[in-house]
């Protein structure tokens, strides 16, 4: 298969401008006749649905939550980047573009990333106009902070709830279109099948999660804004319902899956407290600005702490290992996310972990409190400390926090071209659901930017290129045989899941899957481990389809059935991730292969062989997937190896 | 609720000012003269009609609110909280109001009806042209009964709780409360809710004690 | 302390569907870790029920970090349980004691019909927002974000109102099942910002009208909503809404023919 990324030619900075001026338009009279389905109502989905509806398209939105407002974008804390240069500190579109490419370890498309940086400023304007209450300074101007180790302050924020406020902004725009009947909103609905007619995406089968009924919905184009797949690890900072099912159905129909192994692991999350744990909670990265990360120097001390015989405060400076400061003197506790995460894993693997599970390191504010005073620390991190105490019962003013890395974001996703269309005509993927502009590693405060860029400012233009050719066709009737076939497939799958009547809950399989993925396809991956994981996943797959127990009935409110369906897709996805990780014989960004590291233990890229996007083709649950690749050509930036020593 | 309530609050103040003359210690003359004036002034009589109307409106509206509330939650909760989050009075305005309404009926029967349609004695003060109803005597007779005085005092406690929530709630409903004025409204409301019923209750208490010869 | 666990008796409201008649069922859990969250305790219950061949308890939940507003239980007579400023997902079992009986009910309001067990339908909130909870601005026609300065005080206060997660605890806790805190928080956010001004009166009137149509009760200012709100939304918003509503009504309605009539 030849991958056509449709990147426009010409100077990098002019491409998007030129594209916008030349992309075919659809007349207002025709827009009224064109229907678009948007699956997912997070930042990308809600902003796209609202913007498309404003243009005049007829839109249907689908979300599995009880309201579009609850999509998991709502949980993003830190902020949103934009190249506004309000702070006069030398920021520019080029700088944001360059840092995003570099931060992604040179595995993203230049043209896409430049476009992202270009539209970033408009996002802020749009959100302000919607009434998003961004933080402001005393003069009434928008406030910015520096985020994730950047040297400029370009991050806009609304306390620690930026994602929530941005999503509520997009949700309000969506509501306005719903009130005008431009958008029809379907809540508690999950897309369970893609409908293809004559090789084009023409609709979906959605399951009404309350009644259990399958519904047919047709359209001229389908947009997947269904988020990332971090829940393949079971424990992640994703919401419980976040799933890959919509994207996976598309993949099974021929949409290639890009860079599936690129996952981001966030270093400052609350560690797992026990087997019962259902999710991990992120603590803002800003804590590393003042907190010092350490573990006991001696494994015996660590064991004593784990068993409750010693407390952190019992250990003097000489018995502590501030390993980040020791290994990375230049950046210390502020090394990038992937480096900090891997270092934590190393010390814990060596037996120095401090939680009962052995999987946690200390994040200590003792020095900061001594240096700055308790009130300053409280002003900076008070709400985070409270949240920590609420969850763990420990007071971080008195005893160091325990943290551990957790899966946070997936850079991989459905492969899309410059127009955000997947390899299936008429099927688009936006936001975290696509393989996105973050390459192998995403910078802090860039996820919100990308989701809204796709939804507000990119997709509404690029869809014209496809839809202008669709004006001659009415949306297919839902009585078309393709709909009947798709519905039957969905129904058969559900019946199959219900019929197994084994002994284990979907949850227990999900946990088992998570353990395999975390162990072998997590922070550090090896060819041996990955091959082993393939075997484990194979048996898990078999066990799932022979020993699953789904209680309840088909046509009813049955969350267990929905969960089982999601887990089935996650297991298949897990296999693909391992394949991708095995194939990418280099270390880059969030993907660290132990065979490919510098003598100092740092990630080593192999640009000569791997400067490409892997795009995988599905060939059935038991057949090997086939990899295609899109070469990445760097015209503007010069590839360098990262160093934080 | 707020508008009728606030009018009734105003009425309470006027009523209290007049009633306190019962304790003037002049054998009831100033009270009787005041009472005569009140029952013969066209303005006061109009306001009094209005007052009745407001009481009825206040009651009707509260009944409607209660119905709305039970329609809005047809099935209640079984779980009982260890700690209530709203004040007792705010949760029991209906009960408090019902007791106050009962009190009003007894009160009107005992005094207003008695003076208007009953056989209240008359008294002629030196220097005045016509005999006046001896309202003071009626009140004195009533408060000499301990159950009557006790009922009055008890009802005033209920009134206090009713006012404690009602006063500030009225300001809230009218949109007159905000971060700056809320503490002031709350303080004034509390003082009002304590002081006014207390002074009202003082009258039966003192007069009952007087009847016992103290 | 790490290994402490609790024996618990749970009285849980079970109701097969919106139409079905519900009742309390009692379950016993032998060992609930004290560090588990309330929802993780419910997960344990469901695992146990599945093992026993019974149907698990349906309840709403998603982010489990206190921000999505999906979880909605009424625990021991309190919306989101006994902890102040906490959603059910952030409530941890260390706040309960060994041997305790916990009563778990759905949020109860006519406007929040029960779907199944503890899951209720809160779409009424969406419909209220659709009636006017937005600024009329199309994508692309926004002026520069700094074109209109907004005082920090106003921006911060607007944020505090905007922090509402739409969970419905205010309705659940209110003895009248009133939605005033929710509506007033949204109205206040826009009322405090210059962007919200042009449609302010329209918005107030149409959102209040939509709220009344949904069958919520009336506000009697008990303040239970504020006390139970996991995000600490202030009842001052209600006073602001009342003020705006009176002014909008006295001034003869909105500034245009209505936001909802295009």
Short mmCIF file of C-alpha atoms in Angstrom, two decimals, chain A residues 316-587:
data_model
loop_
_atom_site.label_atom_id
_atom_site.label_comp_id
_atom_site.label_asym_id
_atom_site.label_seq_id
_atom_site.Cartn_x
_atom_site.Cartn_y
_atom_site.Cartn_z
CA UNK A 316 19.89 10.93 57.02
CA UNK A 317 21.28 12.57 53.90
CA UNK A 318 24.07 9.99 53.70
CA UNK A 319 21.54 7.18 53.32
CA UNK A 320 19.52 8.86 50.57
CA UNK A 321 20.10 8.66 46.84
CA UNK A 322 18.85 11.72 44.98
CA UNK A 323 19.30 9.74 41.82
CA UNK A 324 18.05 12.31 39.29
CA UNK A 325 20.37 14.97 40.67
CA UNK A 326 23.19 12.44 40.71
CA UNK A 327 22.69 11.17 37.16
CA UNK A 328 21.62 14.38 35.46
CA UNK A 329 23.41 17.21 37.21
CA UNK A 330 22.40 19.81 34.59
CA UNK A 331 18.65 19.20 34.68
CA UNK A 332 18.34 17.35 37.99
CA UNK A 333 14.75 16.76 39.01
CA UNK A 334 13.48 18.53 35.89
CA UNK A 335 14.58 16.03 33.25
CA UNK A 336 11.90 15.24 30.62
CA UNK A 337 9.05 12.91 31.44
CA UNK A 338 10.41 9.81 29.78
CA UNK A 339 13.86 10.16 31.37
CA UNK A 340 12.42 10.71 34.86
CA UNK A 341 10.04 7.79 34.45
CA UNK A 342 12.71 5.37 33.34
CA UNK A 343 15.04 6.39 36.14
CA UNK A 344 12.31 5.66 38.69
CA UNK A 345 11.76 2.24 37.21
CA UNK A 346 15.49 1.49 37.34
CA UNK A 347 15.87 2.27 41.03
CA UNK A 348 12.74 0.35 41.91
CA UNK A 349 13.82 -2.64 39.85
CA UNK A 350 17.07 -2.54 41.80
CA UNK A 351 15.10 -2.98 45.01
CA UNK A 352 15.07 0.61 46.27
CA UNK A 353 11.34 1.26 45.88
CA UNK A 354 9.51 2.59 48.93
CA UNK A 355 5.81 1.68 48.75
CA UNK A 356 4.59 -1.72 50.00
CA UNK A 357 4.47 -2.81 46.37
CA UNK A 358 8.09 -1.77 45.93
CA UNK A 359 7.02 0.53 43.16
CA UNK A 360 7.37 4.11 44.34
CA UNK A 361 9.97 6.77 44.93
CA UNK A 362 9.91 9.72 47.29
CA UNK A 363 9.16 13.25 46.15
CA UNK A 364 10.34 15.28 49.07
CA UNK A 365 9.45 18.88 49.90
CA UNK A 366 11.40 19.08 53.14
CA UNK A 367 14.18 21.20 51.64
CA UNK A 368 11.75 23.42 49.78
CA UNK A 369 9.71 24.03 52.93
CA UNK A 370 12.86 24.85 54.86
CA UNK A 371 14.07 27.17 52.10
CA UNK A 372 10.83 28.90 51.12
CA UNK A 373 8.58 28.39 54.11
CA UNK A 374 5.44 26.37 54.41
CA UNK A 375 3.20 29.20 53.27
CA UNK A 376 5.01 29.61 49.95
CA UNK A 377 4.84 25.90 49.28
CA UNK A 378 1.20 25.90 50.25
CA UNK A 379 0.47 28.78 47.87
CA UNK A 380 2.16 26.91 45.04
CA UNK A 381 0.96 23.39 45.63
CA UNK A 382 -1.71 23.60 48.32
CA UNK A 383 -4.47 22.07 46.23
CA UNK A 384 -2.20 19.28 45.01
CA UNK A 385 -1.13 18.47 48.56
CA UNK A 386 -4.76 18.35 49.61
CA UNK A 387 -5.63 16.05 46.75
CA UNK A 388 -2.70 13.82 47.69
CA UNK A 389 -3.82 13.65 51.28
CA UNK A 390 -7.42 12.97 50.25
CA UNK A 391 -6.35 9.95 48.24
CA UNK A 392 -3.50 8.53 50.31
CA UNK A 393 -4.23 9.77 53.80
CA UNK A 394 -0.63 11.08 54.11
CA UNK A 395 0.26 14.70 54.71
CA UNK A 396 2.97 15.78 52.23
CA UNK A 397 4.02 18.70 54.46
CA UNK A 398 5.24 16.17 56.97
CA UNK A 399 6.15 13.08 55.05
CA UNK A 400 7.48 12.88 51.48
CA UNK A 401 5.04 12.05 48.72
CA UNK A 402 5.30 8.68 47.08
CA UNK A 403 5.12 8.77 43.32
CA UNK A 404 5.53 6.41 40.44
CA UNK A 405 5.22 6.72 36.68
CA UNK A 406 1.93 5.88 34.99
CA UNK A 407 0.65 5.67 31.46
CA UNK A 408 -0.79 9.00 30.55
CA UNK A 409 -1.09 9.59 26.81
CA UNK A 410 -0.72 7.65 23.60
CA UNK A 411 1.04 9.38 20.75
CA UNK A 412 0.12 6.56 18.38
CA UNK A 413 -3.29 6.24 16.80
CA UNK A 414 -5.02 5.93 13.47
CA UNK A 415 -2.73 7.01 10.67
CA UNK A 416 -4.02 10.16 8.99
CA UNK A 417 -2.83 12.29 6.10
CA UNK A 418 -2.37 16.05 6.14
CA UNK A 419 -6.14 16.39 5.84
CA UNK A 420 -6.64 14.18 8.93
CA UNK A 421 -8.26 11.47 6.82
CA UNK A 422 -7.41 7.87 7.58
CA UNK A 423 -6.65 5.37 4.85
CA UNK A 424 -10.42 4.79 4.58
CA UNK A 425 -11.99 7.48 2.36
CA UNK A 426 -14.44 9.57 4.32
CA UNK A 427 -13.12 8.43 7.70
CA UNK A 428 -11.24 11.06 9.70
CA UNK A 429 -9.41 10.80 13.00
CA UNK A 430 -8.67 13.81 15.18
CA UNK A 431 -7.22 14.57 18.60
CA UNK A 432 -5.53 11.80 20.56
CA UNK A 433 -7.25 9.22 18.35
CA UNK A 434 -4.94 9.95 15.44
CA UNK A 435 -1.22 9.25 15.43
CA UNK A 436 -0.91 12.95 15.82
CA UNK A 437 1.68 15.60 15.74
CA UNK A 438 3.62 14.61 18.83
CA UNK A 439 5.97 12.11 17.26
CA UNK A 440 7.42 9.73 19.80
CA UNK A 441 6.84 11.95 22.82
CA UNK A 442 4.39 14.73 23.58
CA UNK A 443 5.38 17.97 25.26
CA UNK A 444 3.41 19.13 28.28
CA UNK A 445 0.38 21.33 27.50
CA UNK A 446 0.34 20.25 23.86
CA UNK A 447 -2.46 17.68 23.93
CA UNK A 448 -5.13 20.32 24.51
CA UNK A 449 -3.58 22.42 21.76
CA UNK A 450 -3.66 19.59 19.24
CA UNK A 451 -7.20 18.48 20.05
CA UNK A 452 -8.61 21.95 19.63
CA UNK A 453 -6.45 22.74 16.61
CA UNK A 454 -7.80 19.68 14.83
CA UNK A 455 -11.38 20.42 15.77
CA UNK A 456 -11.68 24.17 15.43
CA UNK A 457 -9.19 25.08 12.75
CA UNK A 458 -7.99 22.14 10.68
CA UNK A 459 -10.78 19.65 10.08
CA UNK A 460 -13.45 22.23 9.13
CA UNK A 461 -11.18 23.21 6.22
CA UNK A 462 -9.76 19.87 5.18
CA UNK A 463 -13.10 18.09 5.11
CA UNK A 464 -14.11 20.32 2.23
CA UNK A 465 -11.60 18.53 0.02
CA UNK A 466 -13.54 15.31 0.39
CA UNK A 467 -17.07 16.55 0.91
CA UNK A 468 -17.00 18.79 -2.15
CA UNK A 469 -16.98 15.57 -4.16
CA UNK A 470 -19.82 14.06 -2.17
CA UNK A 471 -22.47 16.66 -2.90
CA UNK A 472 -23.90 14.51 -5.65
CA UNK A 473 -24.69 11.63 -3.34
CA UNK A 474 -27.31 11.56 -0.66
CA UNK A 475 -26.22 9.87 2.54
CA UNK A 476 -26.96 6.18 2.04
CA UNK A 477 -30.19 4.83 3.40
CA UNK A 478 -29.82 2.89 6.62
CA UNK A 479 -31.64 0.10 4.83
CA UNK A 480 -28.61 -0.39 2.61
CA UNK A 481 -27.31 -3.99 2.92
CA UNK A 482 -24.00 -2.69 4.33
CA UNK A 483 -25.84 -1.41 7.38
CA UNK A 484 -27.64 -4.68 7.88
CA UNK A 485 -24.35 -6.58 7.61
CA UNK A 486 -22.53 -4.27 10.01
CA UNK A 487 -25.35 -4.50 12.51
CA UNK A 488 -25.32 -8.26 12.26
CA UNK A 489 -21.56 -8.35 12.89
CA UNK A 490 -22.01 -6.20 15.98
CA UNK A 491 -24.85 -8.33 17.22
CA UNK A 492 -22.97 -11.58 16.66
CA UNK A 493 -19.98 -10.28 18.56
CA UNK A 494 -22.12 -9.39 21.55
CA UNK A 495 -23.90 -12.70 21.48
CA UNK A 496 -20.56 -14.43 21.29
CA UNK A 497 -19.30 -12.58 24.36
CA UNK A 498 -22.44 -13.44 26.29
CA UNK A 499 -22.39 -17.07 25.23
CA UNK A 500 -18.94 -17.93 26.61
CA UNK A 501 -20.29 -18.17 30.17
CA UNK A 502 -16.90 -19.00 31.62
CA UNK A 503 -15.65 -18.05 35.05
CA UNK A 504 -13.70 -14.80 34.80
CA UNK A 505 -14.95 -11.22 34.66
CA UNK A 506 -13.92 -8.85 31.89
CA UNK A 507 -12.21 -6.80 34.57
CA UNK A 508 -9.89 -9.63 35.52
CA UNK A 509 -8.81 -10.09 31.90
CA UNK A 510 -8.26 -6.39 31.59
CA UNK A 511 -6.02 -6.47 34.67
CA UNK A 512 -4.06 -9.38 33.28
CA UNK A 513 -3.62 -7.60 29.96
CA UNK A 514 -2.44 -4.48 31.75
CA UNK A 515 0.19 -6.41 33.65
CA UNK A 516 1.62 -7.93 30.47
CA UNK A 517 1.69 -4.60 28.67
CA UNK A 518 3.20 -2.71 31.60
CA UNK A 519 5.84 -5.33 32.19
CA UNK A 520 6.98 -5.90 28.62
CA UNK A 521 5.75 -2.94 26.60
CA UNK A 522 5.99 -0.21 29.23
CA UNK A 523 8.89 2.03 30.16
CA UNK A 524 11.67 -0.25 28.96
CA UNK A 525 11.23 -2.84 26.24
CA UNK A 526 13.49 -5.60 25.00
CA UNK A 527 13.21 -7.90 22.01
CA UNK A 528 13.16 -10.88 24.32
CA UNK A 529 10.49 -9.45 26.58
CA UNK A 530 8.35 -8.36 23.66
CA UNK A 531 8.52 -11.80 22.06
CA UNK A 532 7.56 -13.30 25.39
CA UNK A 533 4.66 -10.85 25.61
CA UNK A 534 3.39 -11.99 22.22
CA UNK A 535 3.06 -15.49 23.61
CA UNK A 536 1.37 -14.29 26.77
CA UNK A 537 -1.07 -12.18 24.79
CA UNK A 538 -1.85 -15.13 22.56
CA UNK A 539 -2.83 -17.26 25.55
CA UNK A 540 -4.71 -14.39 27.15
CA UNK A 541 -6.65 -13.98 23.93
CA UNK A 542 -7.57 -17.66 23.93
CA UNK A 543 -8.47 -17.65 27.59
CA UNK A 544 -10.62 -14.58 27.14
CA UNK A 545 -12.66 -16.21 24.41
CA UNK A 546 -13.11 -19.40 26.39
CA UNK A 547 -13.39 -18.36 30.02
CA UNK A 548 -15.07 -14.94 30.00
CA UNK A 549 -18.15 -14.47 32.13
CA UNK A 550 -20.55 -11.71 31.17
CA UNK A 551 -23.63 -11.59 33.37
CA UNK A 552 -26.88 -9.98 32.27
CA UNK A 553 -28.75 -9.94 29.02
CA UNK A 554 -28.24 -8.57 25.53
CA UNK A 555 -30.88 -5.90 25.18
CA UNK A 556 -30.48 -4.19 28.50
CA UNK A 557 -28.32 -1.79 30.44
CA UNK A 558 -25.32 -4.06 30.74
CA UNK A 559 -22.02 -2.31 31.52
CA UNK A 560 -20.27 -5.67 31.92
CA UNK A 561 -21.02 -6.57 28.31
CA UNK A 562 -19.74 -3.19 27.13
CA UNK A 563 -16.59 -3.64 29.19
CA UNK A 564 -16.01 -7.10 27.76
CA UNK A 565 -16.33 -5.71 24.26
CA UNK A 566 -13.75 -3.04 25.00
CA UNK A 567 -11.35 -5.51 26.60
CA UNK A 568 -11.60 -7.78 23.55
CA UNK A 569 -10.40 -4.92 21.38
CA UNK A 570 -7.72 -3.92 23.85
CA UNK A 571 -6.25 -7.40 23.74
CA UNK A 572 -5.94 -7.22 19.97
CA UNK A 573 -4.47 -3.74 20.20
CA UNK A 574 -1.95 -4.89 22.80
CA UNK A 575 -0.66 -7.41 20.34
CA UNK A 576 -0.22 -4.74 17.69
CA UNK A 577 1.65 -2.49 20.10
CA UNK A 578 4.06 -5.27 20.90
CA UNK A 579 4.61 -5.91 17.20
CA UNK A 580 5.36 -2.25 16.63
CA UNK A 581 7.69 -2.05 19.61
CA UNK A 582 9.49 -5.14 18.42
CA UNK A 583 9.89 -3.80 14.92
CA UNK A 584 11.17 -0.38 15.93
CA UNK A 585 14.77 -1.29 16.60
CA UNK A 586 15.73 2.01 18.20
CA UNK A 587 14.90 4.06 21.23
#
